[in-house]
Coordinates of N, CA and C in Angstrom, one line a residue:
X1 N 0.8 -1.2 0.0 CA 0.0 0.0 0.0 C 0.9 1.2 0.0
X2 N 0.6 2.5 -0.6 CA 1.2 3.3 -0.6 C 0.6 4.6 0.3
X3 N 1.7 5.5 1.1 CA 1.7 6.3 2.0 C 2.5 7.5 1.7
X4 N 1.9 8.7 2.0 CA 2.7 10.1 2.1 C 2.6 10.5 3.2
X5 N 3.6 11.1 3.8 CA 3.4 11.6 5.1 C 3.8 13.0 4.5
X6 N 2.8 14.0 5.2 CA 3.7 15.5 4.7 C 3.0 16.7 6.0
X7 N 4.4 17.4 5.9 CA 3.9 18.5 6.9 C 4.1 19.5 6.3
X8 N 3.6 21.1 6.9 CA 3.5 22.2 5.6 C 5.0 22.5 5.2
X9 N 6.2 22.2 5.5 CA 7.4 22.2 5.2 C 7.6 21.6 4.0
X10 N 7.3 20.2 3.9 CA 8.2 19.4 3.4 C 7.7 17.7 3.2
X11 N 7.9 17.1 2.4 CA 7.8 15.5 2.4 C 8.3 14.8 2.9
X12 N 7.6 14.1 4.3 CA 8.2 13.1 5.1 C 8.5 12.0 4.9
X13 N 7.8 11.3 3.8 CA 8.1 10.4 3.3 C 6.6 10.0 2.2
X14 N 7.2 9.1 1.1 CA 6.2 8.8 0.0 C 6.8 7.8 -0.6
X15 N 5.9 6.4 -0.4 CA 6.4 5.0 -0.6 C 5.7 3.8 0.0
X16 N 6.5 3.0 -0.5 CA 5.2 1.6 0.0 C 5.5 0.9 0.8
X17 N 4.4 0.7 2.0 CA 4.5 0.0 3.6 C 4.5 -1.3 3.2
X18 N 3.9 -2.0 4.8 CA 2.9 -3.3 4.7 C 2.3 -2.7 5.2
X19 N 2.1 -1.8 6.3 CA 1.3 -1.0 7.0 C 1.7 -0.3 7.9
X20 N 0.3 0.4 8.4 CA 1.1 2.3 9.6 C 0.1 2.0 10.5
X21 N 1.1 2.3 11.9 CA 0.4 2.6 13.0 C 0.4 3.7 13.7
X22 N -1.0 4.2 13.9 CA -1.2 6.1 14.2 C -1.8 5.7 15.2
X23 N -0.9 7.5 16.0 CA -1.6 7.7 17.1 C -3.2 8.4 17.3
X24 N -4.4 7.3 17.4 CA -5.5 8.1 17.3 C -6.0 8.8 18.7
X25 N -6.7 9.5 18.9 CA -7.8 10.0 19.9 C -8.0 8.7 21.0
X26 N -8.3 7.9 20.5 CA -9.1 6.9 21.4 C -8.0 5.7 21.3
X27 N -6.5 6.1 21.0 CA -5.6 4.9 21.0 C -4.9 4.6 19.7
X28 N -3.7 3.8 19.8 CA -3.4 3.5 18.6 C -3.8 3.2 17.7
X29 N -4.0 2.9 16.5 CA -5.0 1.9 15.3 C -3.6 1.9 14.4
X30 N -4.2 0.4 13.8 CA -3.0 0.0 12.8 C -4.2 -0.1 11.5
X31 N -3.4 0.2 10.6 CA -4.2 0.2 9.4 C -3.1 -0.7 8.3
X32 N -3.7 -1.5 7.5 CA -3.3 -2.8 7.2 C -3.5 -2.8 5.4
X33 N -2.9 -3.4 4.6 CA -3.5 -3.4 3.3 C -5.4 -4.1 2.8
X34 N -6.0 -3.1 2.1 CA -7.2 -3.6 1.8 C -7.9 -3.1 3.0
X35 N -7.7 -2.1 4.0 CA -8.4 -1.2 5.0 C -9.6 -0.9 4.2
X36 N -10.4 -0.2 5.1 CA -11.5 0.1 4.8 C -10.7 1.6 4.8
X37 N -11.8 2.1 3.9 CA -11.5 3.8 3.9 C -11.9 4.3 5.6
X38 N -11.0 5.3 5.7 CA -11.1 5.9 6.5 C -10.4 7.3 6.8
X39 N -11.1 8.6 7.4 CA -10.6 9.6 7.9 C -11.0 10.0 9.3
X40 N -9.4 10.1 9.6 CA -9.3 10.3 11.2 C -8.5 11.4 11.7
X41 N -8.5 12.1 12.9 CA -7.6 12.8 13.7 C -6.4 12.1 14.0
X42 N -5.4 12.8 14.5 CA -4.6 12.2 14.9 C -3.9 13.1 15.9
X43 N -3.7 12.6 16.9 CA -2.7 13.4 18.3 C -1.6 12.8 18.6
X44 N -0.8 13.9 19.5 CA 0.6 13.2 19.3 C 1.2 12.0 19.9
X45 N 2.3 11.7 19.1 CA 2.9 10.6 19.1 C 3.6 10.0 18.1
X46 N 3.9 9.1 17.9 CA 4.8 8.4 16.6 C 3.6 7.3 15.2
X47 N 4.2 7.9 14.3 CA 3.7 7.2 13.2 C 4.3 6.7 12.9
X48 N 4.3 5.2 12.8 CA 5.1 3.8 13.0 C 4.5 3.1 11.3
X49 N 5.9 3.1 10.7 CA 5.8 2.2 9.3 C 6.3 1.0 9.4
X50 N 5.6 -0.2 8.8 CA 6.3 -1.6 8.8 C 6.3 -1.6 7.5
X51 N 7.7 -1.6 7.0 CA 8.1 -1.6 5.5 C 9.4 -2.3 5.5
X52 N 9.5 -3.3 4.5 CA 10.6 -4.0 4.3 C 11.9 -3.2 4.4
X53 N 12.1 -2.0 3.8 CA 12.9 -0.7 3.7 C 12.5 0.4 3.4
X54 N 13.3 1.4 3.7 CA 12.7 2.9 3.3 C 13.6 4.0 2.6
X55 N 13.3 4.9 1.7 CA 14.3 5.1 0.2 C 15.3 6.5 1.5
X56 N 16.4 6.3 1.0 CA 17.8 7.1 1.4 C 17.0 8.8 1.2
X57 N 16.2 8.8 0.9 CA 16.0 10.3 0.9 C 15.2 10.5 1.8
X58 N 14.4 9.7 2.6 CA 13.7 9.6 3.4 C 14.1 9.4 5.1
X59 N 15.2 8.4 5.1 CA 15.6 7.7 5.6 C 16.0 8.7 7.3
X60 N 16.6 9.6 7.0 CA 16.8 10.8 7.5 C 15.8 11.1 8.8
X61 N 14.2 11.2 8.3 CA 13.5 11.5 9.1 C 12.7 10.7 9.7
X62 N 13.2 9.5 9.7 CA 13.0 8.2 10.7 C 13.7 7.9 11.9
X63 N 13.2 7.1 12.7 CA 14.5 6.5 14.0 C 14.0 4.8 13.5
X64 N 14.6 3.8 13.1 CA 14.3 2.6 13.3 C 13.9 2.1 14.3
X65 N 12.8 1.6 14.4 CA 12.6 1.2 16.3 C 12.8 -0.4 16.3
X66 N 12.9 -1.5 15.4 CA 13.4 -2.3 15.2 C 14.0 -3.2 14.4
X67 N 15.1 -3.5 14.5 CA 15.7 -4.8 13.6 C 15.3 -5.6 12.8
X68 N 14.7 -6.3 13.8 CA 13.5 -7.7 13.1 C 12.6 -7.0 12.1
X69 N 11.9 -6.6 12.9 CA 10.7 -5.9 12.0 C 10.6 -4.8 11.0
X70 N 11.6 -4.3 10.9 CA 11.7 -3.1 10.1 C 10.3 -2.6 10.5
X71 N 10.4 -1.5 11.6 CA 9.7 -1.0 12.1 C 10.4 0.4 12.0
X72 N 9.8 1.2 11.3 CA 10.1 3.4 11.5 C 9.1 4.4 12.3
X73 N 9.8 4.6 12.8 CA 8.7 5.7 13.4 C 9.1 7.6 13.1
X74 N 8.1 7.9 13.4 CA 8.2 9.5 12.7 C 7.2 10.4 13.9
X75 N 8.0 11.1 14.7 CA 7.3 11.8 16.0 C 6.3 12.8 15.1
X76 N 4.8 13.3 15.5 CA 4.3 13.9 15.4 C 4.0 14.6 16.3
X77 N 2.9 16.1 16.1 CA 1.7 16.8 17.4 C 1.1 16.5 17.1
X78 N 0.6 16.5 15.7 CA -1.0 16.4 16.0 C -1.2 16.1 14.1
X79 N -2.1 15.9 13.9 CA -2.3 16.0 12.2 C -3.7 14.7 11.6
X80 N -3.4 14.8 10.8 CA -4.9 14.0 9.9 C -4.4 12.8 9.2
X81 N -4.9 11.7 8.9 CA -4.8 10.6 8.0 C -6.7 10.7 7.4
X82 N -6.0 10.2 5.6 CA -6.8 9.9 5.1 C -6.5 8.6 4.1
X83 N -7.2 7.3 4.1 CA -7.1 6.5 3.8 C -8.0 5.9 3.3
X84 N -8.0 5.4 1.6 CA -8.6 4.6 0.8 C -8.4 3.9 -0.2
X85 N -8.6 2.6 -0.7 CA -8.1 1.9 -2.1 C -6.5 1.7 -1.6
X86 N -6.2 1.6 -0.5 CA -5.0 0.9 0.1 C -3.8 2.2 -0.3
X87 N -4.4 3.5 -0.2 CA -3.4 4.7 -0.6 C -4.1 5.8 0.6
X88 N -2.9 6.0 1.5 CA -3.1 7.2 2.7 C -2.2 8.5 2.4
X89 N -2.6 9.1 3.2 CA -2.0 10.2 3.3 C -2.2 11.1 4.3
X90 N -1.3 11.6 5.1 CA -1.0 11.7 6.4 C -0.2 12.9 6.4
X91 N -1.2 14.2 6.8 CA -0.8 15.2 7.3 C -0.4 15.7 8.6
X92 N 0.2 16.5 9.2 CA 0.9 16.8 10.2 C 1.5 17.3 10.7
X93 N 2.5 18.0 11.5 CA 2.6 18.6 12.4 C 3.8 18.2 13.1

């Protein structure tokens, strides 16, 4: 599935997961390939990519949180996801 993260600066990343985990209002949610559409808030915390790898131009504004999993996370405040047809996009802050 394919994901943009962008804040009014700049592009945080744009490229394909297995899936993202956001921090929502009422708790984390993981959104998965073949999700149902959805638009949600989002408060702070980390937006966590499980992607096999992530492209060198991006790489920058990640921390790996782990080895095994190729797991990225990307600190936010606050921002929006919109997600449908297995293509999000995640604004923020």
């Amino acid at each position: 599935m394919n994901i943009k993260i962008l804040t009014p600066e700049y592009v945080v990343f744009e490229g394909e997961v297995n899936s993202v985990l956001l921090p929502g209002k009422n708790g984390e949610f993981h959104i998965m390939k073949n999700h149902a559409g959805i638009v949600s808030s989002l408060i702070g915390g980390k937006v966590k990519l499980y992607a096999n790898s992530i492209d060198e131009a991006y790489a920058k504004n990640f921390t790996k949180e782990s080895d095994k999993d190729s797991v990225f996370s990307y600190p936010i405040k606050s921002g929006v996801v919109e997600f449908n047809h297995d293509k999000g996009i995640i604004l923020c802050e």
